[in-house]
Structures are given as structure tokens and as C-alpha cells.
Amino acid sequence: MGEYMYFVCFLLVFGVRVNAEIERPRGVSISMASKYEPNNKQTFQCLDGSAQIPYEHLNDDYCDCADGSDEPGTSACTNGRFHCTNAGYTPKNIQSSRVNDGVCDCCDGSDEYEGKIECVNNCKELGKKLREEQDEKRRLHEEGFKKREGFIAEASTLMEGKKLKIKELETEKAEIQEKLKELEARKTEAEGPEKEAKDKHEQAWKEQKDAREKERQAGKAREAFDDLDLNKDGFVDVFEIIPHLEFDIDSNGIVSEEEAKEHLEDHEKVDYEEFSSKIWGNIHSIYKKLVPDEPQQVTPPPVEPQGDTGVPVPTEEPQEESAEEDKMPEYDEETKALIAAADEARKNYEEADKRSRDIDGEITTLTSYLNTDYGKDQAYAVLRDNCYEYTDREYTYKLCPFSTASQRPKSGGHETNLGRWGRWENDKTQVYDHGQNCWNGPDRSVKIHITCGPDHQLTNAYEPSRCEYAFDFITPCACDQHSQPQVKEIRDEL
């Protein structure tokens, strides 16, 4: 009689109730028990359908079926499977070749029934620990789920608040635009008299300056004429020009008669009136006064002496008027009042215009916030405008959700942009792309793998392939119904 019938008889003799869950050969799971029930012919069909064998050949330590299904409780078939019931813990299947191999693979010790080794049944202890772990996971998920529900409510309130703020800003913008028209008109009205008064003042100052300059140039012309008129006959002639090397046009060290005459506008000599009106304007920038009876710095070739003046040398021109004399005088009180009024009008207009531009910026920022995809029920909106860091042995990684991801050396240094917010790849994976370009490679990018957790925390960062990074991030935002922890089955009975 096969092992199965022997087992059933044993249970009947000792008054143990035989039920559908335990009436099965050794190494067979409850879910597979129906496939091992004896048929009318008391035969067993291999599970792969390859053969039929007498029922008593089950677990006879000889492999009859190609798939090893006839020897679930022995090590005869290398491809067979032995089921550990592990009452009080989780059931599992092991390779039949590991049955009675001297190693306790099942926590209930059922794989070592020949007694080669004494296995301690610690399934209850393991089951207790597993229950505690699973209870803790459920507790953390429930805690995260509650926080997530709060985030959703917070996001809803936040979104409505931002929508309301946009409406308020748009209303304010419309009011400012109307106000700007009025302020611009006032500014234009104030700037007209201001400009007229300033132009009048500046024109009067220019006329005074021109008159002063004319007077100054007249004085210089008179002085130069008197200096050049060596014989004091009331004329400056060609021979009185020749000693002045500044009039040496061809730079050969000699002022020829032709060169001197050219500077006198082709005249042999000129009187003061012609000198001041026609000559002085052309030579005043190069003319240098001569000092008699001192050696020249550059000695020209000998020339015929002109009187008893000796050989003169050029001297520096007198200094120009001080800068203070050229400074425009203050505006009169009436003009100052017009300027102050125009300044006030400009200030009021510029302040309103700046506020209008600031409103545009605020509306753009709010609209961008509202148009961002924060996941189902907007649960992830709470992460916006926050950053989270993780540090390993070399780098500190930073994630600013819906903005950027970056890294910087732990020892300090330049921060590298790994990517900017791009899109959701799925409901638990974000993509940040178009980061800083890798040398001779692609732009950097990051995938954020998100899992449920009681707090927001960046827990890991790594680089699966060159310039492609991955972050692990836990957050209550991910604790939805689909993220409930998987619970292992704990079997309490045989």
C-alpha cells in the first residue's frame, strides 16, 4: 500500500479528523490536493499528461513522471517540487532534490522527515515576527494615507486660493492700467513746462558760456598778435611767423616763407582785425608763445636775424579756465519747482508701471503652478517649493520636486544640474531631463522612483548608466489605495 493510504489509515486509527485540506500525499500543497485524489482506477496521471502510473507509485522514491510530479515528497526527481506547509508561517515550495538532504529548508522541518537532522519547528516564531512587520507596514501606510488625504485637501484649498489670487491680480491690473493712462497724462503735462524751463535756462547758460569763450579767445588772439608782432608795426608778417617751428608743415625743422604764408591765408602780412577774425581760429590750437634769449629745445637751421630778439623758444599755453567756470549754474526756484513736479509725476507713473509688471510676473508664476501635473488628486502639490537632500560617500544630491535635481561634491564645490522637471513616466516615477551636458555624451537626466512612506525623504541616489541618474524618494503622497503593502499568507493550520 502506498504512502498516501498508509497516512490516511494512521489518522483514522488515532481518531484524527481527515478533511479535504490534509488528505494529500507528502509535499503536496492544499491548492494542488485535488489533482492527487485517487480515481476509480486507482491511478495517477502525471501533471504534464505524459503518463499514468499506479497510485501506490506516488512518493515511492522512483521518478516515473517526466515532470517529477509523482515524487513531491522525495528527492527522486530533480525537477520535482516539495511543498512546505509551514503552519503558523508562510508556505513555500522547494526543489524536491532538497528533501532529506540534511538541511532544514522548511521552518516546520517537514522536508527532513527521515531524521538525518533534527529540525526545530520555529514557524510560529517566524509567523509572529512577520505579523509584527506586516502590522507595522500597514500602520505606516495608514499613517501615510491619512497624511495624503490631508495633502489632497490642502492642495484643493491651495489651488482655489491661487485661482482666486489670479482673479484679484487681474482686477488690480485692470485698475492700474486705467490709472496708468491718467498718470501718463499727468507726467506728459508736467514734463512740458519742465523741458521748456530747462531748455531756456540751458540756452542762456550756453550763450553766456559762448560769450565768455569768445571773450577769452579774443584776449588770447590779442596776446598772440602782440607776441607775433615783433617789430610792433601793427601787423604780423611772414618773417614774424618763421621763428615758430610749430608752423613747420613738412616737419623738416624749418618754417619756410611758403609755410608761413599758408598760415597767414596767403597774405604777406595781416592786421589785428584780420588776424583775429580769420587767422587765429586756425592756429590757436598749435600756436606756442616764444620766450626770447633762451636756447630752443630743438635747434633749427640758421635764419636771418629779425631785429634784436635773439632766438625765441615756445612756451606752454596758459591753463584753460577752471572747470568750475564751465559748470552750469543752478536752476532758478521756479524751474526747480517745475522739475520737482515733473519728478513726482514720473515717480508716480513708474511705481504704477512697475506694479503692473510685477502683477504680470505673479500671474505667470501662479498660472505655471496651476498648470503643473501634481499627480492624482493633486496629492503631490505639497512638495512644490521644497527641497530634499541625500548624501553618500562622495556627493550630496538634491531634489526640488517639480523644479530641479542636482548634485554637488560632498567636500564642497560647484553644483551640477542633473535635470529640470519634465513629466510623469507613470504614477510613481518622475522624469527630470535636459540637465547639464556630459562631456562627449548626452544631457544628464534623473528618474525619481517614488514609494509610500510616513515622511518626505530622499533615501538613495545612484547612476544606473552614464549620465542617467536615479533617486529613491519616499513620501506620504504615494500612500494611495494601490500602494498598500503586500501581505504574505500566514497559514495557521495544516
mmCIF file with all atom_site columns, N, CA, C and O in Angstrom, residues 382-403:
data_model
loop_
_atom_site.group_PDB
_atom_site.id
_atom_site.type_symbol
_atom_site.label_atom_id
_atom_site.label_alt_id
_atom_site.label_comp_id
_atom_site.label_asym_id
_atom_site.label_entity_id
_atom_site.label_seq_id
_atom_site.pdbx_PDB_ins_code
_atom_site.Cartn_x
_atom_site.Cartn_y
_atom_site.Cartn_z
_atom_site.occupancy
_atom_site.B_iso_or_equiv
_atom_site.pdbx_formal_charge
_atom_site.auth_seq_id
_atom_site.auth_comp_id
_atom_site.auth_asym_id
_atom_site.auth_atom_id
_atom_site.pdbx_PDB_model_num
ATOM 1  N N  . VAL A 1 382 ? 1.943  69.470 -2.444  1.00 0.00 ? 382 VAL A N  1
ATOM 2  C CA . VAL A 1 382 ? 2.570  69.909 -1.190  1.00 0.00 ? 382 VAL A CA 1
ATOM 3  C C  . VAL A 1 382 ? 4.093  69.913 -1.295  1.00 0.00 ? 382 VAL A C  1
ATOM 4  O O  . VAL A 1 382 ? 4.775  70.602 -0.524  1.00 0.00 ? 382 VAL A O  1
ATOM 5  N N  . LEU A 1 383 ? 4.647  69.147 -2.255  1.00 0.00 ? 383 LEU A N  1
ATOM 6  C CA . LEU A 1 383 ? 6.100  69.060 -2.390  1.00 0.00 ? 383 LEU A CA 1
ATOM 7  C C  . LEU A 1 383 ? 6.694  70.271 -3.118  1.00 0.00 ? 383 LEU A C  1
ATOM 8  O O  . LEU A 1 383 ? 7.898  70.505 -3.033  1.00 0.00 ? 383 LEU A O  1
ATOM 9  N N  . ARG A 1 384 ? 5.869  71.016 -3.826  1.00 0.00 ? 384 ARG A N  1
ATOM 10 C CA . ARG A 1 384 ? 6.341  72.163 -4.609  1.00 0.00 ? 384 ARG A CA 1
ATOM 11 C C  . ARG A 1 384 ? 6.997  73.191 -3.686  1.00 0.00 ? 384 ARG A C  1
ATOM 12 O O  . ARG A 1 384 ? 6.560  73.417 -2.561  1.00 0.00 ? 384 ARG A O  1
ATOM 13 N N  . ASP A 1 385 ? 8.081  73.775 -4.160  1.00 0.00 ? 385 ASP A N  1
ATOM 14 C CA . ASP A 1 385 ? 8.822  74.823 -3.432  1.00 0.00 ? 385 ASP A CA 1
ATOM 15 C C  . ASP A 1 385 ? 9.542  74.274 -2.201  1.00 0.00 ? 385 ASP A C  1
ATOM 16 O O  . ASP A 1 385 ? 9.877  75.033 -1.281  1.00 0.00 ? 385 ASP A O  1
ATOM 17 N N  . ASN A 1 386 ? 9.790  72.949 -2.159  1.00 0.00 ? 386 ASN A N  1
ATOM 18 C CA . ASN A 1 386 ? 10.583 72.340 -1.099  1.00 0.00 ? 386 ASN A CA 1
ATOM 19 C C  . ASN A 1 386 ? 11.715 71.545 -1.739  1.00 0.00 ? 386 ASN A C  1
ATOM 20 O O  . ASN A 1 386 ? 11.626 71.131 -2.895  1.00 0.00 ? 386 ASN A O  1
ATOM 21 N N  . CYS A 1 387 ? 12.783 71.320 -0.989  1.00 0.00 ? 387 CYS A N  1
ATOM 22 C CA . CYS A 1 387 ? 13.921 70.551 -1.494  1.00 0.00 ? 387 CYS A CA 1
ATOM 23 C C  . CYS A 1 387 ? 14.343 69.513 -0.457  1.00 0.00 ? 387 CYS A C  1
ATOM 24 O O  . CYS A 1 387 ? 14.215 69.737 0.756   1.00 0.00 ? 387 CYS A O  1
ATOM 25 N N  . TYR A 1 388 ? 14.877 68.380 -0.947  1.00 0.00 ? 388 TYR A N  1
ATOM 26 C CA . TYR A 1 388 ? 15.261 67.272 -0.076  1.00 0.00 ? 388 TYR A CA 1
ATOM 27 C C  . TYR A 1 388 ? 16.629 66.765 -0.532  1.00 0.00 ? 388 TYR A C  1
ATOM 28 O O  . TYR A 1 388 ? 16.923 66.726 -1.728  1.00 0.00 ? 388 TYR A O  1
ATOM 29 N N  . GLU A 1 389 ? 17.467 66.391 0.443   1.00 0.00 ? 389 GLU A N  1
ATOM 30 C CA . GLU A 1 389 ? 18.848 66.021 0.133   1.00 0.00 ? 389 GLU A CA 1
ATOM 31 C C  . GLU A 1 389 ? 19.193 64.622 0.634   1.00 0.00 ? 389 GLU A C  1
ATOM 32 O O  . GLU A 1 389 ? 18.615 64.133 1.612   1.00 0.00 ? 389 GLU A O  1
ATOM 33 N N  . TYR A 1 390 ? 20.150 64.012 -0.059  1.00 0.00 ? 390 TYR A N  1
ATOM 34 C CA . TYR A 1 390 ? 20.696 62.711 0.338   1.00 0.00 ? 390 TYR A CA 1
ATOM 35 C C  . TYR A 1 390 ? 22.196 62.764 0.076   1.00 0.00 ? 390 TYR A C  1
ATOM 36 O O  . TYR A 1 390 ? 22.632 63.210 -0.991  1.00 0.00 ? 390 TYR A O  1
ATOM 37 N N  . THR A 1 391 ? 23.000 62.310 1.040   1.00 0.00 ? 391 THR A N  1
ATOM 38 C CA . THR A 1 391 ? 24.451 62.361 0.918   1.00 0.00 ? 391 THR A CA 1
ATOM 39 C C  . THR A 1 391 ? 25.033 60.958 0.986   1.00 0.00 ? 391 THR A C  1
ATOM 40 O O  . THR A 1 391 ? 24.743 60.194 1.912   1.00 0.00 ? 391 THR A O  1
ATOM 41 N N  . ASP A 1 392 ? 25.870 60.622 -0.008  1.00 0.00 ? 392 ASP A N  1
ATOM 42 C CA . ASP A 1 392 ? 26.603 59.356 0.055   1.00 0.00 ? 392 ASP A CA 1
ATOM 43 C C  . ASP A 1 392 ? 28.077 59.664 0.335   1.00 0.00 ? 392 ASP A C  1
ATOM 44 O O  . ASP A 1 392 ? 28.405 60.735 0.849   1.00 0.00 ? 392 ASP A O  1
ATOM 45 N N  . ARG A 1 393 ? 28.968 58.770 -0.014  1.00 0.00 ? 393 ARG A N  1
ATOM 46 C CA . ARG A 1 393 ? 30.376 58.969 0.325   1.00 0.00 ? 393 ARG A CA 1
ATOM 47 C C  . ARG A 1 393 ? 31.026 60.125 -0.439  1.00 0.00 ? 393 ARG A C  1
ATOM 48 O O  . ARG A 1 393 ? 31.978 60.730 0.043   1.00 0.00 ? 393 ARG A O  1
ATOM 49 N N  . GLU A 1 394 ? 30.504 60.449 -1.638  1.00 0.00 ? 394 GLU A N  1
ATOM 50 C CA . GLU A 1 394 ? 31.154 61.461 -2.460  1.00 0.00 ? 394 GLU A CA 1
ATOM 51 C C  . GLU A 1 394 ? 30.312 62.708 -2.697  1.00 0.00 ? 394 GLU A C  1
ATOM 52 O O  . GLU A 1 394 ? 30.852 63.818 -2.757  1.00 0.00 ? 394 GLU A O  1
ATOM 53 N N  . TYR A 1 395 ? 28.994 62.540 -2.835  1.00 0.00 ? 395 TYR A N  1
ATOM 54 C CA . TYR A 1 395 ? 28.157 63.651 -3.275  1.00 0.00 ? 395 TYR A CA 1
ATOM 55 C C  . TYR A 1 395 ? 26.956 63.873 -2.369  1.00 0.00 ? 395 TYR A C  1
ATOM 56 O O  . TYR A 1 395 ? 26.510 62.957 -1.668  1.00 0.00 ? 395 TYR A O  1
ATOM 57 N N  . THR A 1 396 ? 26.464 65.095 -2.435  1.00 0.00 ? 396 THR A N  1
ATOM 58 C CA . THR A 1 396 ? 25.160 65.427 -1.855  1.00 0.00 ? 396 THR A CA 1
ATOM 59 C C  . THR A 1 396 ? 24.202 65.674 -3.016  1.00 0.00 ? 396 THR A C  1
ATOM 60 O O  . THR A 1 396 ? 24.465 66.514 -3.873  1.00 0.00 ? 396 THR A O  1
ATOM 61 N N  . TYR A 1 397 ? 23.132 64.895 -3.035  1.00 0.00 ? 397 TYR A N  1
ATOM 62 C CA . TYR A 1 397 ? 22.134 65.006 -4.101  1.00 0.00 ? 397 TYR A CA 1
ATOM 63 C C  . TYR A 1 397 ? 20.941 65.791 -3.572  1.00 0.00 ? 397 TYR A C  1
ATOM 64 O O  . TYR A 1 397 ? 20.543 65.636 -2.418  1.00 0.00 ? 397 TYR A O  1
ATOM 65 N N  . LYS A 1 398 ? 20.361 66.612 -4.442  1.00 0.00 ? 398 LYS A N  1
ATOM 66 C CA . LYS A 1 398 ? 19.230 67.439 -4.023  1.00 0.00 ? 398 LYS A CA 1
ATOM 67 C C  . LYS A 1 398 ? 18.090 67.318 -5.027  1.00 0.00 ? 398 LYS A C  1
ATOM 68 O O  . LYS A 1 398 ? 18.303 67.381 -6.236  1.00 0.00 ? 398 LYS A O  1
ATOM 69 N N  . LEU A 1 399 ? 16.893 67.124 -4.488  1.00 0.00 ? 399 LEU A N  1
ATOM 70 C CA . LEU A 1 399 ? 15.689 67.065 -5.310  1.00 0.00 ? 399 LEU A CA 1
ATOM 71 C C  . LEU A 1 399 ? 14.747 68.167 -4.866  1.00 0.00 ? 399 LEU A C  1
ATOM 72 O O  . LEU A 1 399 ? 14.360 68.230 -3.701  1.00 0.00 ? 399 LEU A O  1
ATOM 73 N N  . CYS A 1 400 ? 14.395 69.030 -5.800  1.00 0.00 ? 400 CYS A N  1
ATOM 74 C CA . CYS A 1 400 ? 13.376 70.054 -5.572  1.00 0.00 ? 400 CYS A CA 1
ATOM 75 C C  . CYS A 1 400 ? 12.197 69.680 -6.471  1.00 0.00 ? 400 CYS A C  1
ATOM 76 O O  . CYS A 1 400 ? 12.218 70.004 -7.673  1.00 0.00 ? 400 CYS A O  1
ATOM 77 N N  . PRO A 1 401 ? 11.215 68.940 -5.936  1.00 0.00 ? 401 PRO A N  1
ATOM 78 C CA . PRO A 1 401 ? 10.130 68.416 -6.769  1.00 0.00 ? 401 PRO A CA 1
ATOM 79 C C  . PRO A 1 401 ? 9.479  69.478 -7.642  1.00 0.00 ? 401 PRO A C  1
ATOM 80 O O  . PRO A 1 401 ? 9.237  70.600 -7.198  1.00 0.00 ? 401 PRO A O  1
ATOM 81 N N  . PHE A 1 402 ? 9.264  69.091 -8.896  1.00 0.00 ? 402 PHE A N  1
ATOM 82 C CA . PHE A 1 402 ? 8.627  69.939 -9.914  1.00 0.00 ? 402 PHE A CA 1
ATOM 83 C C  . PHE A 1 402 ? 9.497  71.148 -10.266 1.00 0.00 ? 402 PHE A C  1
ATOM 84 O O  . PHE A 1 402 ? 9.001  72.128 -10.798 1.00 0.00 ? 402 PHE A O  1
ATOM 85 N N  . SER A 1 403 ? 10.799 71.022 -9.963  1.00 0.00 ? 403 SER A N  1
ATOM 86 C CA . SER A 1 403 ? 11.729 72.098 -10.311 1.00 0.00 ? 403 SER A CA 1
ATOM 87 C C  . SER A 1 403 ? 13.027 71.513 -10.865 1.00 0.00 ? 403 SER A C  1
ATOM 88 O O  . SER A 1 403 ? 13.176 71.415 -12.082 1.00 0.00 ? 403 SER A O  1
#
